[in-house]
Coordinates of N, CA and C in Angstrom, one line a residue:
M1 N -4.5 -14.5 -8.0 CA -4.1 -14.6 -6.6 C -5.2 -15.4 -5.9
K2 N -4.8 -16.4 -5.2 CA -5.6 -17.4 -4.4 C -5.9 -17.0 -3.0
L3 N -7.2 -17.0 -2.8 CA -7.7 -16.4 -1.5 C -8.5 -17.4 -0.7
F4 N -8.3 -17.5 0.3 CA -9.1 -18.6 1.4 C -9.8 -17.5 2.6
V5 N -11.0 -17.4 2.2 CA -12.1 -16.6 3.2 C -12.6 -17.7 4.2
I6 N -12.3 -17.3 5.5 CA -12.9 -18.0 6.5 C -14.2 -17.0 7.0
G7 N -15.4 -17.6 7.2 CA -16.4 -16.5 7.7 C -17.1 -15.6 6.4
A8 N -16.9 -16.6 5.1 CA -17.5 -16.1 3.8 C -19.2 -16.0 3.7
T9 N -19.6 -16.7 4.7 CA -21.1 -16.6 4.6 C -21.7 -15.5 5.3
G10 N -20.8 -14.7 6.1 CA -21.4 -13.6 7.0 C -21.4 -12.5 6.0
R11 N -21.9 -11.4 6.5 CA -22.2 -9.9 5.9 C -20.9 -9.5 5.1
T12 N -19.8 -9.4 6.0 CA -18.5 -8.9 5.5 C -17.8 -9.8 4.9
G13 N -17.9 -11.1 5.3 CA -17.1 -12.3 4.2 C -17.7 -12.3 2.7
R14 N -19.0 -11.9 2.5 CA -19.9 -12.0 1.2 C -19.0 -10.9 0.8
E15 N -18.9 -9.9 1.3 CA -18.5 -8.7 0.5 C -17.1 -9.0 -0.2
I16 N -16.4 -9.4 0.7 CA -14.8 -9.9 0.3 C -14.9 -10.7 -0.7
V17 N -15.6 -12.1 -0.4 CA -15.6 -12.7 -1.7 C -16.2 -12.2 -3.0
E18 N -17.2 -11.5 -2.9 CA -18.0 -10.8 -4.1 C -16.8 -9.9 -4.7
Q19 N -16.2 -9.1 -3.9 CA -15.4 -8.2 -4.4 C -13.9 -9.0 -5.3
A20 N -13.3 -10.0 -4.4 CA -12.3 -10.6 -4.8 C -12.5 -11.4 -6.2
L21 N -13.8 -11.9 -6.2 CA -14.2 -12.5 -7.5 C -14.2 -11.4 -8.7
A22 N -14.6 -10.3 -8.3 CA -14.7 -9.3 -9.4 C -13.2 -8.8 -9.6
R23 N -12.4 -8.8 -8.6 CA -11.0 -8.5 -9.1 C -10.3 -9.5 -9.5
G24 N -11.0 -10.8 -10.1 CA -10.2 -11.9 -10.7 C -9.5 -12.7 -9.7
H25 N -9.7 -12.7 -8.7 CA -9.0 -13.6 -7.6 C -9.9 -15.0 -7.5
R26 N -9.0 -16.3 -7.2 CA -9.6 -17.5 -7.2 C -9.7 -17.4 -5.5
V27 N -11.0 -17.7 -5.0 CA -11.5 -17.6 -3.6 C -12.2 -19.2 -3.3
T28 N -11.4 -19.4 -2.2 CA -11.9 -20.8 -1.7 C -12.5 -20.2 -0.4
A29 N -13.9 -20.6 -0.2 CA -14.5 -20.0 1.0 C -14.7 -20.8 2.2
F30 N -14.5 -22.3 2.0 CA -14.7 -23.0 3.1 C -14.1 -24.6 2.7
V31 N -13.5 -25.0 3.9 CA -12.7 -26.2 3.7 C -13.0 -27.2 5.0
R32 N -13.2 -28.5 5.1 CA -13.3 -29.2 6.2 C -12.2 -29.4 6.8
S33 N -10.6 -29.2 6.3 CA -9.6 -29.3 6.8 C -8.4 -28.2 6.4
P34 N -8.8 -26.9 7.5 CA -7.8 -25.8 7.0 C -6.5 -26.2 7.1
E35 N -5.9 -27.1 8.0 CA -4.8 -27.2 8.1 C -3.9 -27.8 6.9
S36 N -4.7 -28.3 5.9 CA -4.1 -28.5 4.7 C -4.0 -27.3 3.7
I37 N -4.3 -26.3 4.0 CA -4.2 -25.1 3.0 C -2.8 -24.6 3.5
N38 N -2.0 -24.2 2.4 CA -0.6 -23.5 2.7 C -1.1 -22.0 2.5
L39 N -1.0 -21.4 3.4 CA -1.0 -19.9 3.3 C 0.4 -19.0 3.1
Q40 N 0.4 -18.0 2.2 CA 1.2 -17.1 2.2 C 1.0 -15.8 2.7
R41 N -0.3 -15.6 3.1 CA -0.7 -14.1 3.8 C -2.2 -14.6 4.5
L42 N -2.3 -13.9 5.6 CA -3.6 -14.0 6.5 C -3.9 -12.4 6.8
V43 N -5.0 -12.2 6.6 CA -5.7 -11.0 6.8 C -6.9 -11.4 7.8
V44 N -6.9 -10.9 8.9 CA -7.8 -11.1 9.7 C -8.9 -10.2 10.2
L45 N -10.3 -10.1 10.4 CA -10.9 -8.8 11.1 C -11.2 -9.1 12.5
S46 N -11.0 -8.1 13.1 CA -11.2 -7.8 14.7 C -12.1 -6.7 15.0
A47 N -11.6 -6.0 15.9 CA -12.5 -4.8 16.4 C -11.7 -3.7 17.0
A48 N -12.1 -2.2 16.4 CA -11.6 -1.2 17.0 C -11.8 -1.0 18.5
A49 N -12.6 -1.6 18.9 CA -12.6 -1.7 20.5 C -11.6 -1.9 21.0
H50 N -10.5 -2.5 20.5 CA -9.3 -2.9 21.3 C -8.4 -1.7 21.3
F51 N -8.6 -0.7 20.6 CA -7.4 0.5 20.7 C -7.9 1.1 22.0
P52 N -7.0 1.9 22.7 CA -7.3 2.5 23.8 C -8.4 3.7 23.6
G53 N -9.2 4.0 24.8 CA -9.8 5.1 24.7 C -11.0 4.8 25.2
I54 N -12.0 5.8 26.2 CA -12.9 5.6 26.9 C -14.2 5.1 26.2
P55 N -14.5 5.3 25.0 CA -15.6 4.6 24.3 C -15.4 3.3 24.1
N56 N -14.1 2.8 23.6 CA -13.8 1.6 23.4 C -13.8 0.8 24.8
R57 N -13.4 1.3 26.0 CA -13.7 0.7 27.2 C -15.3 0.2 27.2
I58 N -15.9 1.1 27.0 CA -17.5 1.0 27.3 C -17.7 -0.2 26.5
A59 N -17.6 -0.2 25.1 CA -18.0 -1.2 24.2 C -17.2 -2.6 24.8
S60 N -16.0 -2.5 25.4 CA -15.3 -3.6 25.7 C -16.1 -4.6 26.8
L61 N -16.5 -3.4 27.8 CA -17.4 -4.1 28.9 C -19.0 -4.6 28.5
I62 N -19.5 -4.0 27.7 CA -20.7 -4.4 26.9 C -20.5 -5.9 26.0
M63 N -19.4 -6.1 25.6 CA -19.4 -7.1 24.3 C -18.1 -8.0 25.0
R64 N -18.1 -8.4 26.2 CA -16.8 -8.6 26.7 C -16.4 -9.8 26.3
N65 N -17.6 -10.8 26.0 CA -17.0 -12.1 25.4 C -16.5 -12.1 24.1
H66 N -17.2 -11.2 23.4 CA -16.8 -11.1 21.9 C -15.3 -10.6 22.0
M67 N -15.1 -9.4 22.9 CA -13.9 -9.0 22.6 C -12.9 -9.7 23.2
R68 N -13.1 -10.6 24.5 CA -12.1 -11.4 24.8 C -11.7 -12.5 23.9
D69 N -12.8 -13.1 23.0 CA -12.3 -14.0 22.0 C -11.7 -13.3 20.9
S70 N -12.0 -12.2 20.4 CA -11.1 -11.4 19.3 C -9.9 -11.1 19.6
L71 N -9.6 -10.7 21.1 CA -8.4 -10.5 21.5 C -7.5 -11.8 21.3
A72 N -8.3 -12.7 21.7 CA -7.2 -14.1 22.0 C -6.8 -14.5 20.6
M73 N -7.8 -14.4 19.5 CA -7.6 -14.6 18.2 C -6.4 -13.6 17.5
E74 N -6.4 -12.5 18.0 CA -5.2 -11.5 17.5 C -3.8 -12.2 18.3
E75 N -4.1 -12.4 19.6 CA -2.6 -13.1 19.8 C -2.1 -14.3 19.3
V76 N -3.1 -15.1 18.9 CA -2.8 -16.4 17.9 C -2.1 -15.8 16.6
M77 N -2.8 -14.8 16.2 CA -2.2 -14.4 14.8 C -0.9 -13.9 15.1
Q78 N -0.5 -13.2 16.2 CA 0.8 -12.5 16.0 C 1.9 -13.6 16.5
R79 N 1.4 -14.7 16.7 CA 2.4 -15.6 17.3 C 2.7 -16.9 16.0
N80 N 1.8 -16.7 15.0 CA 1.9 -17.9 14.1 C 2.8 -18.4 13.4
G81 N 3.6 -16.9 13.2 CA 5.0 -16.9 12.0 C 4.4 -16.4 10.5
L82 N 3.3 -16.3 10.5 CA 2.9 -16.0 9.0 C 2.8 -14.5 8.7
D83 N 2.7 -14.3 7.7 CA 2.6 -12.7 7.4 C 1.1 -12.4 7.3
W84 N 1.0 -11.5 8.5 CA -0.5 -11.2 9.0 C -0.6 -9.8 9.0
T85 N -1.9 -9.5 8.9 CA -2.4 -7.9 9.0 C -3.7 -8.4 9.8
I86 N -3.7 -7.2 11.0 CA -5.2 -7.3 11.7 C -6.0 -6.2 11.5
A87 N -7.0 -6.3 11.0 CA -7.9 -5.2 10.5 C -8.9 -4.9 11.9
R88 N -8.8 -3.8 12.1 CA -9.8 -3.3 13.4 C -10.6 -2.2 12.8
P89 N -11.8 -2.5 12.4 CA -12.7 -1.5 11.8 C -13.7 -1.1 13.3
P90 N -14.4 0.0 13.1 CA -15.2 0.4 14.0 C -16.8 0.0 13.7
R91 N -17.7 0.4 14.0 CA -19.0 0.0 13.8 C -19.3 -0.4 12.3
L92 N -19.7 -1.5 11.9 CA -19.7 -1.8 10.7 C -21.2 -1.4 9.8
T93 N -21.2 -0.7 8.7 CA -22.5 -0.4 8.2 C -22.6 -1.3 6.9
Q94 N -24.1 -1.1 6.5 CA -24.3 -1.6 5.0 C -24.3 -0.6 3.9
E95 N -23.9 0.6 4.2 CA -23.6 1.9 3.2 C -22.9 1.3 2.1
D96 N -23.2 1.8 1.0 CA -22.6 1.5 -0.6 C -21.3 2.3 -0.9
Y97 N -20.2 2.4 -0.3 CA -19.0 2.7 -0.8 C -18.0 1.6 -0.1
S98 N -17.0 2.0 -0.9 CA -15.8 1.3 -0.8 C -14.4 2.0 -0.3
T99 N -14.5 3.1 -0.1 CA -13.3 4.0 0.3 C -13.2 3.6 1.8
Y100 N -11.8 3.8 2.1 CA -11.7 3.9 3.6 C -10.3 4.7 4.0
R101 N -10.4 5.0 5.3 CA -8.9 5.7 5.8 C -8.5 4.6 6.6
S102 N -6.9 4.6 6.8 CA -6.4 3.5 7.7 C -5.4 4.2 8.3
R103 N -5.2 3.5 9.5 CA -3.8 4.0 10.1 C -3.2 3.0 11.0
E104 N -1.9 2.6 10.9 CA -1.3 1.8 11.6 C -1.2 1.7 13.0
G105 N -1.8 0.9 14.0 CA -1.4 1.0 15.5 C -2.5 1.8 16.2
A106 N -3.5 2.4 15.3 CA -4.4 3.1 16.0 C -5.7 3.4 15.0
A107 N -6.8 3.8 15.7 CA -8.1 4.0 14.9 C -7.8 5.3 14.1
P108 N -8.1 5.4 12.9 CA -8.4 6.9 12.1 C -9.1 7.8 13.0
K109 N -8.5 9.2 13.3 CA -9.5 10.0 13.8 C -10.7 10.2 13.7
M110 N -11.6 10.4 14.3 CA -13.3 10.7 14.0 C -13.6 9.5 13.1
G111 N -13.4 8.3 13.4 CA -13.6 7.1 12.4 C -14.7 6.2 13.3
F112 N -16.0 6.7 13.3 CA -16.8 5.7 14.0 C -17.7 4.7 13.5
T113 N -17.8 5.0 11.9 CA -18.3 3.8 11.2 C -17.2 3.5 9.8
V114 N -17.8 2.3 9.3 CA -17.2 1.9 7.9 C -18.0 1.0 7.4
S115 N -18.2 1.0 6.1 CA -19.0 0.1 5.4 C -18.5 -1.2 5.5
R116 N -19.3 -2.3 5.1 CA -18.6 -3.8 5.0 C -18.0 -3.7 3.8
K117 N -18.4 -3.0 2.7 CA -17.7 -3.0 1.3 C -16.4 -2.4 1.5
A118 N -16.1 -1.1 2.3 CA -14.7 -0.6 2.4 C -14.0 -1.6 3.4
V119 N -14.4 -2.3 4.4 CA -13.6 -3.5 4.8 C -13.0 -4.4 3.9
A120 N -14.2 -4.7 3.1 CA -13.5 -6.0 2.4 C -12.5 -5.2 1.1
A121 N -12.7 -4.2 0.8 CA -11.9 -3.4 0.0 C -10.3 -3.3 0.7
F122 N -10.4 -3.0 1.8 CA -9.2 -2.7 2.4 C -8.4 -4.1 2.7
M123 N -9.1 -5.1 3.0 CA -8.5 -6.5 3.2 C -7.7 -7.0 2.0
L124 N -8.4 -6.7 0.8 CA -8.1 -7.3 -0.7 C -6.8 -6.4 -1.0
D125 N -7.1 -5.0 -0.8 CA -5.8 -4.2 -1.1 C -4.7 -4.4 -0.1
V126 N -5.0 -4.6 1.1 CA -3.5 -5.3 1.8 C -2.9 -6.5 1.3
I127 N -3.7 -7.3 0.7 CA -3.2 -8.5 0.0 C -2.4 -8.1 -1.1
E128 N -3.1 -7.4 -1.7 CA -2.8 -7.1 -3.7 C -1.3 -6.2 -3.3
Q129 N -1.6 -5.4 -2.5 CA -0.4 -4.1 -2.4 C 0.6 -4.6 -1.6
K130 N 0.5 -5.7 -1.0 CA 1.6 -6.3 0.0 C 2.0 -5.2 0.9
K131 N 1.0 -4.8 1.6 CA 1.6 -3.9 2.7 C 0.9 -4.2 3.9
H132 N 1.4 -3.3 5.0 CA 0.8 -3.7 6.5 C 1.3 -5.1 7.2
F133 N 2.4 -5.7 6.5 CA 2.8 -7.0 7.1 C 2.9 -6.8 8.5
Q134 N 2.4 -7.7 9.2 CA 2.3 -7.8 10.9 C 2.2 -6.7 11.4
K135 N 1.0 -6.0 11.2 CA 0.5 -4.8 11.6 C -0.8 -4.9 12.0
I136 N -1.3 -4.2 13.1 CA -2.7 -4.0 13.3 C -2.8 -2.6 12.8
V137 N -4.1 -2.5 12.0 CA -4.3 -1.2 11.2 C -6.0 -0.9 11.7
G138 N -6.0 0.3 11.9 CA -7.5 0.5 12.4 C -7.9 1.2 10.7
I139 N -9.3 0.9 10.7 CA -9.6 1.5 9.2 C -11.1 2.2 9.5
A140 N -11.3 3.4 8.9 CA -12.8 3.8 9.2 C -13.1 4.6 7.8
K141 N -14.4 5.2 8.0 CA -15.1 6.0 6.7 C -14.0 7.2 6.5

């Protein structure tokens, strides 16, 4: 499968690229003119703090600029007409595991962290398994 990864030099982006290559996918990590790319599928990384709840409200206040931008990105994704999935992980860690729990429309119960490797695995699984079309999905350890 051909994949286009935006943010491929970030810590999570690197995990996505490494795992995609290990799974035999063809990866394009950066282009100057993204409008020339013909997408079949778009999976983006957002933040679990957008789900309702007191701890998320606190996080939203502390990181208000980041949260405003990621919510705006989600709104653009939902209106773009593509087959999209929005992944909302909690605090990302550097732990060495790639398993995860997921839940459409909400964060998994008691899911306070998730490894970057697990986020990368989730995002690739969504593409390969053709699931969670036009859904917001919480993921956690």
